[in-house]
Coordinates of C-alpha atoms and ligand atoms in Angstrom, one line a residue:
M8 CA 95.8 124.2 71.7
T9 CA 97.7 123.5 75.0
S10 CA 100.8 121.4 74.5
V11 CA 101.1 118.4 76.7
D12 CA 104.4 117.0 78.0
P13 CA 104.0 113.2 77.4
D14 CA 106.5 112.4 80.1
P15 CA 106.5 115.0 82.8
P16 CA 108.7 114.5 85.9
A17 CA 106.9 112.6 88.6
P18 CA 105.8 114.8 91.5
P19 CA 107.2 114.3 95.0
V20 CA 105.7 111.5 97.1
T21 CA 102.9 112.6 99.4
G22 CA 104.0 110.9 102.6
R23 CA 106.3 111.5 105.6
A24 CA 109.9 110.5 104.7
S25 CA 111.5 108.6 107.5
E26 CA 114.2 110.6 109.3
R27 CA 115.5 107.8 111.5
L28 CA 116.4 104.2 111.0
V29 CA 113.3 102.2 112.0
T30 CA 113.0 98.5 111.2
I31 CA 109.6 97.1 110.4
E32 CA 109.7 95.1 113.6
R33 CA 110.2 98.2 115.7
F34 CA 107.5 100.2 113.7
L35 CA 104.9 97.4 114.1
A36 CA 105.7 97.2 117.9
E37 CA 105.4 101.0 118.3
R38 CA 102.1 101.2 116.4
Q39 CA 100.5 98.3 118.3
P40 CA 97.5 99.5 120.2
E41 CA 97.7 99.1 124.0
H42 CA 95.0 96.4 124.2
A43 CA 96.6 94.3 121.3
T44 CA 97.7 90.7 122.0
G45 CA 100.5 91.0 119.5
D46 CA 99.0 88.3 117.2
L47 CA 98.5 90.7 114.2
T48 CA 101.9 92.2 114.7
A49 CA 103.5 88.7 114.7
L50 CA 101.5 87.7 111.6
L51 CA 102.6 90.8 109.7
Y52 CA 106.1 90.1 110.7
D53 CA 105.8 86.6 109.3
L54 CA 104.6 88.1 106.0
A55 CA 107.6 90.4 105.9
L56 CA 109.8 87.4 106.4
A57 CA 108.1 85.6 103.6
G58 CA 108.7 88.7 101.4
K59 CA 112.4 88.6 102.2
L60 CA 112.7 84.9 101.2
I61 CA 110.7 85.4 98.0
A62 CA 112.8 88.5 97.1
S63 CA 115.9 86.6 97.5
K64 CA 114.7 83.7 95.3
T65 CA 113.4 86.2 92.8
R66 CA 116.8 87.8 92.5
R67 CA 118.3 84.4 91.8
A68 CA 115.6 83.2 89.5
G69 CA 117.4 83.6 86.2
L70 CA 120.5 81.9 87.7
T71 CA 118.8 78.9 89.1
D72 CA 116.3 78.2 86.3
L73 CA 113.3 79.1 88.5
L74 CA 111.9 81.2 85.7
G75 CA 110.8 78.1 83.8
R76 CA 107.2 77.2 83.8
S77 CA 106.2 74.3 86.1
G78 CA 103.7 72.8 83.7
V79 CA 101.0 72.7 86.3
T80 CA 97.8 74.6 85.7
N81 CA 96.2 76.5 88.6
V82 CA 92.6 76.9 89.5
Q83 CA 92.2 79.9 87.2
G84 CA 93.3 77.8 84.2
E85 CA 96.7 79.7 84.0
E86 CA 99.9 77.8 83.8
Q87 CA 101.7 78.1 87.1
Q88 CA 105.3 79.1 87.1
N89 CA 108.0 77.8 89.5
L90 CA 108.3 81.1 91.4
D91 CA 104.5 81.2 92.0
L92 CA 104.7 77.7 93.6
Y93 CA 107.7 78.6 95.6
A94 CA 106.1 81.8 96.9
D95 CA 102.9 80.0 97.8
E96 CA 104.7 77.4 99.8
V97 CA 106.9 80.0 101.6
I98 CA 103.9 82.0 102.7
A99 CA 101.8 79.0 103.6
G100 CA 104.6 77.4 105.6
L101 CA 105.4 80.5 107.6
L102 CA 101.8 81.3 108.4
T103 CA 101.0 77.7 109.3
R104 CA 103.9 77.4 111.6
G105 CA 103.4 81.0 113.0
G106 CA 100.2 79.9 114.7
R107 CA 98.3 83.2 114.1
A108 CA 96.3 82.1 111.1
C109 CA 93.4 79.6 111.1
A110 CA 92.8 79.6 107.3
L111 CA 94.7 80.6 104.2
V112 CA 93.1 81.5 100.8
S113 CA 95.7 81.5 98.0
E114 CA 95.4 82.3 94.3
E115 CA 97.3 79.1 93.7
R116 CA 95.0 76.8 95.6
A117 CA 91.5 75.7 94.6
E118 CA 90.4 75.2 98.2
V119 CA 91.0 77.1 101.5
R120 CA 93.8 75.6 103.6
V121 CA 92.6 75.3 107.2
V122 CA 95.3 75.4 109.8
D123 CA 94.7 72.9 112.6
G124 CA 94.8 74.6 116.0
G125 CA 95.5 77.9 114.2
G126 CA 95.1 81.4 115.5
P127 CA 92.5 84.2 115.1
Y128 CA 93.2 85.4 111.6
V129 CA 92.3 84.4 108.0
V130 CA 94.9 85.5 105.3
A131 CA 94.0 85.8 101.7
Y132 CA 96.9 86.3 99.4
D133 CA 98.2 86.3 95.8
P134 CA 101.7 84.9 96.2
L135 CA 103.1 86.4 93.0
D136 CA 100.9 88.9 91.2
G137 CA 101.9 89.8 87.7
S138 CA 103.6 86.5 87.2
S139 CA 103.3 86.6 83.5
N140 CA 106.0 89.3 83.7
I141 CA 108.5 87.1 85.5
D142 CA 110.5 85.9 82.6
A143 CA 110.8 89.4 81.2
N144 CA 112.4 90.6 84.5
V145 CA 109.6 93.0 85.2
S146 CA 108.3 93.9 88.7
I147 CA 106.0 91.5 90.4
G148 CA 104.6 91.4 93.9
T149 CA 102.8 89.5 96.7
I150 CA 99.4 90.9 97.8
F151 CA 97.7 90.0 101.1
G152 CA 94.6 90.8 103.1
V153 CA 93.9 89.8 106.7
F154 CA 90.5 89.2 108.3
R155 CA 89.8 88.4 112.0
R156 CA 88.0 85.1 112.4
V157 CA 84.3 85.5 113.3
S158 CA 83.2 81.9 113.8
T159 CA 83.4 80.8 117.4
E160 CA 82.7 77.1 117.4
G161 CA 85.0 74.3 116.1
G162 CA 87.1 75.0 113.0
P163 CA 86.9 78.1 110.8
T164 CA 84.0 78.2 108.3
P165 CA 83.2 80.0 105.0
Q166 CA 81.8 83.0 107.0
D167 CA 85.4 83.6 108.0
W168 CA 86.6 84.2 104.5
L169 CA 83.6 85.0 102.3
R170 CA 83.7 88.6 103.6
P171 CA 83.6 92.1 102.2
G172 CA 86.9 94.0 102.2
R173 CA 85.4 96.4 104.7
D174 CA 86.1 93.6 107.3
L175 CA 89.8 93.6 106.6
V176 CA 91.9 94.4 109.6
A177 CA 95.1 94.8 107.6
A178 CA 96.3 94.5 104.0
G179 CA 99.5 95.1 102.0
Y180 CA 101.9 94.0 99.4
V181 CA 105.6 93.3 98.8
L182 CA 106.8 94.7 95.6
Y183 CA 109.8 92.9 94.0
G184 CA 111.2 95.8 91.8
T185 CA 114.4 97.6 91.5
S186 CA 114.4 97.3 95.3
T187 CA 112.0 95.2 97.4
M188 CA 109.4 97.3 99.2
L189 CA 106.7 96.3 101.7
V190 CA 103.7 98.5 101.9
Y191 CA 101.0 97.9 104.5
S192 CA 98.1 99.3 106.5
A193 CA 96.5 98.0 109.7
G194 CA 93.9 100.7 109.7
D195 CA 96.1 103.6 110.7
G196 CA 97.5 104.9 107.4
V197 CA 99.7 103.4 104.8
H198 CA 103.4 102.8 105.5
A199 CA 106.2 101.8 103.2
F200 CA 109.5 100.0 104.0
T201 CA 112.5 99.2 101.7
L202 CA 114.5 96.0 102.2
D203 CA 118.1 96.8 102.8
P204 CA 119.7 93.7 101.3
E205 CA 123.0 94.3 103.1
V206 CA 121.4 94.0 106.6
G207 CA 118.3 92.0 105.6
E208 CA 115.9 94.4 107.2
F209 CA 112.8 96.3 105.9
L210 CA 113.5 99.9 106.9
L211 CA 110.8 102.6 107.1
T212 CA 110.9 104.8 104.0
W213 CA 107.5 106.7 104.2
S214 CA 104.8 106.7 106.7
D215 CA 101.2 107.9 106.1
L216 CA 101.3 107.9 102.3
T217 CA 98.4 109.6 100.5
F218 CA 97.5 109.9 96.9
A219 CA 98.7 113.2 95.4
E220 CA 95.7 115.4 94.4
D221 CA 97.1 116.0 90.9
P222 CA 97.2 112.7 89.2
S223 CA 100.2 111.8 87.2
Y224 CA 99.2 108.5 85.6
Y225 CA 96.3 106.4 84.4
S226 CA 97.1 102.7 84.0
F227 CA 94.8 100.6 81.8
N228 CA 95.5 98.0 79.2
L229 CA 94.1 100.1 76.3
A230 CA 94.5 97.1 73.9
T231 CA 91.3 95.7 75.2
S232 CA 89.3 99.1 75.2
S233 CA 87.1 98.1 72.3
Q234 CA 85.6 95.4 74.6
W235 CA 84.9 97.7 77.6
D236 CA 81.7 99.2 78.8
R237 CA 81.1 102.5 77.0
G238 CA 81.4 104.5 80.3
V239 CA 85.0 103.3 80.8
R240 CA 85.9 104.2 77.3
R241 CA 84.4 107.7 77.8
F242 CA 86.5 108.1 80.9
I243 CA 89.6 107.4 78.9
E244 CA 88.5 109.9 76.2
W245 CA 87.9 112.4 79.0
I246 CA 91.3 112.0 80.7
E247 CA 93.1 112.2 77.3
R248 CA 91.5 115.6 76.6
D249 CA 93.7 118.7 76.9
D250 CA 91.4 120.5 79.4
T251 CA 91.4 117.6 82.0
P252 CA 94.1 116.6 84.5
T253 CA 97.3 116.1 82.7
A254 CA 98.2 112.5 83.3
S255 CA 100.4 110.1 81.3
Q256 CA 99.4 106.6 80.4
R257 CA 101.7 104.0 82.1
Y258 CA 100.8 100.3 82.2
I259 CA 103.2 97.7 83.6
G260 CA 100.8 94.7 83.6
S261 CA 101.5 93.8 87.3
A262 CA 98.6 95.2 89.2
V263 CA 100.7 95.6 92.3
A264 CA 103.4 97.6 90.5
D265 CA 100.9 99.8 88.7
F266 CA 99.1 100.5 92.0
H267 CA 102.3 101.3 93.8
R268 CA 103.5 103.8 91.2
N269 CA 100.1 105.5 91.3
L270 CA 100.1 105.5 95.1
L271 CA 103.4 107.3 95.1
H272 CA 102.8 109.8 92.3
G273 CA 99.0 110.0 92.0
G274 CA 96.8 108.3 89.5
I275 CA 94.4 105.4 88.9
F276 CA 94.8 101.7 87.9
G277 CA 91.9 100.0 86.1
Y278 CA 91.2 96.5 84.9
P279 CA 87.6 96.7 83.5
G280 CA 85.3 93.9 82.5
T281 CA 85.2 93.0 78.9
V282 CA 82.4 91.6 76.6
E283 CA 84.0 88.2 77.0
Q284 CA 84.8 88.5 80.7
P285 CA 82.3 90.9 82.2
A286 CA 83.8 90.4 85.7
G287 CA 87.3 91.3 84.4
K288 CA 90.4 89.4 85.4
L289 CA 91.4 90.4 88.9
R290 CA 90.3 88.5 92.0
L291 CA 88.3 90.2 94.7
L292 CA 89.5 88.6 97.9
Y293 CA 93.3 88.7 97.4
E294 CA 93.9 91.4 94.8
A295 CA 91.0 93.9 94.5
A296 CA 89.9 94.2 98.1
P297 CA 93.4 94.6 99.7
L298 CA 94.3 97.2 97.1
A299 CA 91.0 99.0 97.7
Y300 CA 91.6 98.9 101.5
L301 CA 95.1 100.4 101.0
A302 CA 93.7 103.0 98.6
E303 CA 91.1 104.1 101.2
Q304 CA 93.7 104.3 103.9
A305 CA 95.7 106.6 101.6
G306 CA 92.8 108.9 101.0
G307 CA 91.9 107.2 97.7
A308 CA 89.2 104.8 96.7
G309 CA 88.5 101.4 95.0
S310 CA 85.5 100.7 92.9
D311 CA 84.1 98.1 90.6
G312 CA 82.6 101.0 88.6
R313 CA 79.3 101.0 90.4
G314 CA 80.3 101.1 94.1
S315 CA 83.0 100.5 96.6
L316 CA 85.0 97.3 96.1
L317 CA 85.1 97.1 99.9
D318 CA 81.3 96.4 100.1
V319 CA 81.3 93.5 97.7
V320 CA 80.6 90.2 99.5
P321 CA 82.2 87.3 97.5
D322 CA 80.3 84.0 96.8
D323 CA 83.5 82.3 95.9
I324 CA 87.1 82.6 97.1
H325 CA 88.3 83.1 93.5
Q326 CA 85.6 85.5 92.4
R327 CA 86.7 88.1 89.8
T328 CA 85.7 91.8 89.7
P329 CA 86.3 94.9 87.5
V330 CA 88.8 97.1 89.4
F331 CA 89.3 100.9 89.4
V332 CA 91.6 101.9 92.3
G333 CA 93.6 105.0 93.1
A334 CA 93.0 108.7 93.6
E335 CA 89.5 109.3 94.8
A336 CA 88.5 112.1 92.3
L337 CA 89.4 109.8 89.3
V338 CA 87.6 106.8 90.8
R339 CA 84.4 108.9 91.3
R340 CA 84.7 110.2 87.8
I341 CA 84.8 106.7 86.4
E342 CA 81.7 105.8 88.4
E343 CA 79.9 108.8 87.0
F344 CA 80.8 107.8 83.4
V345 CA 79.7 104.2 84.1
A346 CA 76.4 105.4 85.6
D347 CA 75.8 107.5 82.5
G348 CA 76.6 104.5 80.4
Ligands
FDP8 P1 99.2 88.2 85.9 O1 98.1 87.6 85.0 O2 100.5 88.4 85.1 O3 99.3 87.6 87.2 O4 96.1 89.5 88.4 C1 96.5 89.2 87.2 C2 97.4 90.2 86.4 O5 98.7 89.7 86.2 C3 97.6 91.6 87.1 O6 98.6 91.7 88.0 C4 97.8 92.5 85.9 O7 97.4 93.9 86.2 C5 97.0 91.9 84.9 O8 96.8 90.5 85.2 C6 97.6 92.0 83.5 O9 96.7 91.6 82.6 P2 96.8 91.9 81.0 O10 98.0 91.2 80.5 O11 95.5 91.4 80.4 O12 97.0 93.4 80.9

């Protein structure tokens, strides 16, 4: 029998480490295509600024009693916490005033916020993902996806936001962890920036990140496995075998943090449907699709178990979906197990 090291050292990150000091503003400007108007760059810069403000509030949360629950229940039936509300307001405020967004879809709002006289983009976002981890001081994050408006007459309409992830023109997240990191793609690879709190700038850390071929981790909440589809359970049995890729099980319970670790070191994050909730827990528009978009840009994949998450067209802005996202070989393997039932 082969012996398996339950906690092997993480392999090096597959991406280009930055050798010079490049701020996100400079990087965005340098990567802007020649024909670009600068609207998308400005919108991404506004999201970076929102990330800085939320990071600063998050660091002070314990001191200023922001950790406490707000007592309000959001559209998903979950109790909202103060930081969720703050993050939602910061993002909505900056994007509304920035003039580049015409509609905002937020996890914290039942309805779409239409921006009067807004610009050419629709932004779907989860202001604070993993928020049930807040009061335990565990990593949380902001996830966003950006669509270009397609309607041409009057104000924006549902055809502008009930869209498949394939239509995204950019997506990313800000991770509030041991340091604050912004990771984004605008269709030309995945790039990561670390916030230097001393100077208040996001500085380029890695460009062109890709999933390592040898997976290091699989991240599922195994406590719910008895409720999963048999195919997903068979995948877990397979990955736990000694003759399959040696991967450790690591689950934070903040999708954005689990995804980020697997992006850096190789692996897969999954939140399957259960008997009680066949569509799972994660939301398509502002969690699953942006993460699947980033995964594809990093040479990985995102699936609902049957096909690409990027091809699913939502009927509702808060629609949920099972999620399997990460290294391509593992995502395909899950799809095979699910198909075999
Ligand atoms: P949370 O409810 O804390 O916001 O999207 C919801 C989410 O977090 C994901 O970030 C996370 O992966 C998942 O729920 C955790 O759910 P479980 O506690 O059921 O594992």
